[in-house]
Coordinates of N, CA and C in Angstrom, one line a residue:
M1 N 61.3 143.4 141.1 CA 60.4 143.0 142.0 C 59.6 141.7 141.6
S2 N 59.3 141.6 140.4 CA 58.6 140.4 139.9 C 59.5 139.2 139.9
D3 N 60.9 139.4 139.8 CA 61.8 138.3 139.8 C 61.9 137.5 141.1
K4 N 61.8 138.2 142.2 CA 61.9 137.5 143.5 C 60.9 136.5 143.8
P5 N 59.6 136.8 143.6 CA 58.6 135.8 143.9 C 58.6 134.6 142.8
S6 N 59.1 135.0 141.6 CA 59.1 134.0 140.5 C 60.1 132.9 140.7
E7 N 61.3 133.3 141.3 CA 62.4 132.3 141.4 C 62.0 131.2 142.4
P8 N 61.5 131.4 143.6 CA 61.2 130.2 144.4 C 60.1 129.3 143.8
A9 N 59.1 129.9 143.1 CA 58.1 129.1 142.5 C 58.7 128.3 141.3
Q10 N 59.6 129.0 140.6 CA 60.3 128.3 139.5 C 61.2 127.1 140.0
D11 N 61.9 127.4 141.1 CA 62.7 126.3 141.6 C 61.9 125.2 142.1
D12 N 60.8 125.5 142.8 CA 59.9 124.4 143.3 C 59.3 123.6 142.1
L13 N 58.9 124.3 141.0 CA 58.4 123.7 139.9 C 59.5 122.8 139.2
Q14 N 60.7 123.3 139.1 CA 61.8 122.5 138.5 C 62.1 121.2 139.4
K15 N 62.0 121.4 140.7 CA 62.3 120.3 141.6 C 61.2 119.2 141.4
K16 N 60.0 119.7 141.3 CA 58.9 118.7 141.1 C 59.0 118.0 139.8
F17 N 59.4 118.7 138.8 CA 59.5 118.0 137.5 C 60.7 117.0 137.5
R18 N 61.8 117.4 138.1 CA 63.0 116.5 138.2 C 62.7 115.3 139.0
E19 N 61.9 115.4 140.1 CA 61.5 114.2 140.9 C 60.6 113.3 140.0
A20 N 59.7 113.9 139.3 CA 58.8 113.1 138.4 C 59.6 112.4 137.3
L21 N 60.6 113.1 136.8 CA 61.4 112.5 135.7 C 62.2 111.3 136.3
A22 N 62.8 111.5 137.5 CA 63.6 110.5 138.1 C 62.7 109.3 138.5
K23 N 61.5 109.5 138.9 CA 60.5 108.4 139.2 C 60.2 107.7 137.9
K24 N 60.0 108.4 136.8 CA 59.6 107.8 135.6 C 60.8 106.9 135.1
N25 N 62.0 107.5 135.1 CA 63.2 106.7 134.7 C 63.4 105.5 135.5
A26 N 63.2 105.6 136.8 CA 63.4 104.4 137.7 C 62.3 103.4 137.4
H27 N 61.1 103.8 137.1 CA 60.0 102.9 136.8 C 60.3 102.2 135.5
H28 N 60.8 102.9 134.5 CA 61.1 102.4 133.2 C 62.1 101.3 133.2
E29 N 63.2 101.5 134.1 CA 64.2 100.5 134.1 C 63.9 99.3 134.9
A30 N 62.8 99.4 135.7 CA 62.4 98.2 136.6 C 61.7 97.2 135.8
H31 N 61.2 97.4 134.6 CA 60.5 96.4 133.9 C 61.3 95.2 133.5
P32 N 60.8 94.0 133.7 CA 61.6 92.9 133.2 C 61.6 92.8 131.7
G33 N 62.7 92.3 131.1 CA 62.7 92.1 129.7 C 63.3 93.4 129.0
T34 N 63.7 94.4 129.8 CA 64.3 95.5 129.1 C 65.8 95.4 129.1
G35 N 66.5 96.0 128.2 CA 67.9 96.0 128.2 C 68.4 95.3 126.9
P36 N 69.7 95.4 126.7 CA 70.2 94.8 125.5 C 70.6 93.3 125.6
R37 N 69.5 92.5 125.7 CA 69.8 91.1 125.8 C 69.8 90.4 124.5
H38 N 69.2 91.0 123.5 CA 69.2 90.6 122.1 C 68.6 89.2 122.0
E39 N 67.6 88.8 122.8 CA 67.0 87.5 122.6 C 65.9 87.6 121.6
G40 N 64.9 88.4 121.8 CA 63.8 88.7 120.8 C 63.3 87.5 120.1
V41 N 62.8 87.7 118.9 CA 62.2 86.6 118.1 C 63.4 86.0 117.4
G42 N 63.5 84.7 117.5 CA 64.6 84.0 116.9 C 64.3 83.7 115.4
E43 N 65.1 82.9 114.8 CA 64.9 82.5 113.4 C 63.8 81.5 113.3
A44 N 63.3 81.3 112.2 CA 62.2 80.4 111.9 C 62.7 79.0 112.1
H45 N 61.9 78.1 112.6 CA 62.3 76.7 112.7 C 62.1 75.9 111.5
N46 N 61.3 76.4 110.6 CA 61.0 75.6 109.3 C 61.9 76.0 108.2
D47 N 63.1 76.5 108.5 CA 64.0 77.0 107.4 C 65.1 76.0 107.2
K48 N 64.9 74.7 107.5 CA 65.9 73.7 107.3 C 66.3 73.5 105.9
Q49 N 65.3 73.5 105.0 CA 65.5 73.4 103.6 C 64.8 74.5 102.9
K50 N 65.6 75.2 102.1 CA 65.0 76.3 101.4 C 64.2 75.8 100.2
R51 N 63.0 76.3 100.0 CA 62.3 75.8 98.8 C 62.9 76.3 97.5
Q52 N 62.9 75.5 96.6 CA 63.5 75.9 95.3 C 62.4 76.0 94.2
F53 N 62.3 77.1 93.5 CA 61.3 77.3 92.5 C 61.8 76.5 91.3
R54 N 60.9 75.7 90.8 CA 61.1 74.9 89.5 C 60.1 75.3 88.5
R55 N 60.5 75.7 87.4 CA 59.6 76.0 86.3 C 59.0 74.7 85.7
K56 N 57.7 74.8 85.4 CA 57.0 73.6 84.8 C 57.7 73.3 83.5
S57 N 57.9 72.1 83.2 CA 58.5 71.7 81.9 C 57.4 71.0 81.1
G58 N 57.5 71.1 79.8 CA 56.5 70.4 79.0 C 55.4 71.4 78.5
S59 N 54.2 70.9 78.3 CA 53.2 71.7 77.7 C 52.5 72.5 78.7

């Protein structure tokens, strides 16, 4: 007897959660800049010459 009233409420709850998840996923994909574009932060522009460490000579 307790299973009958629980099933429709459970189905309604699952439906509500699935709709919320679909809405969340759709909203997440709509943001600009998402996806595998691999642009990100590029290399430094000041790396034309690597600095070379030179030990002080003399005294």
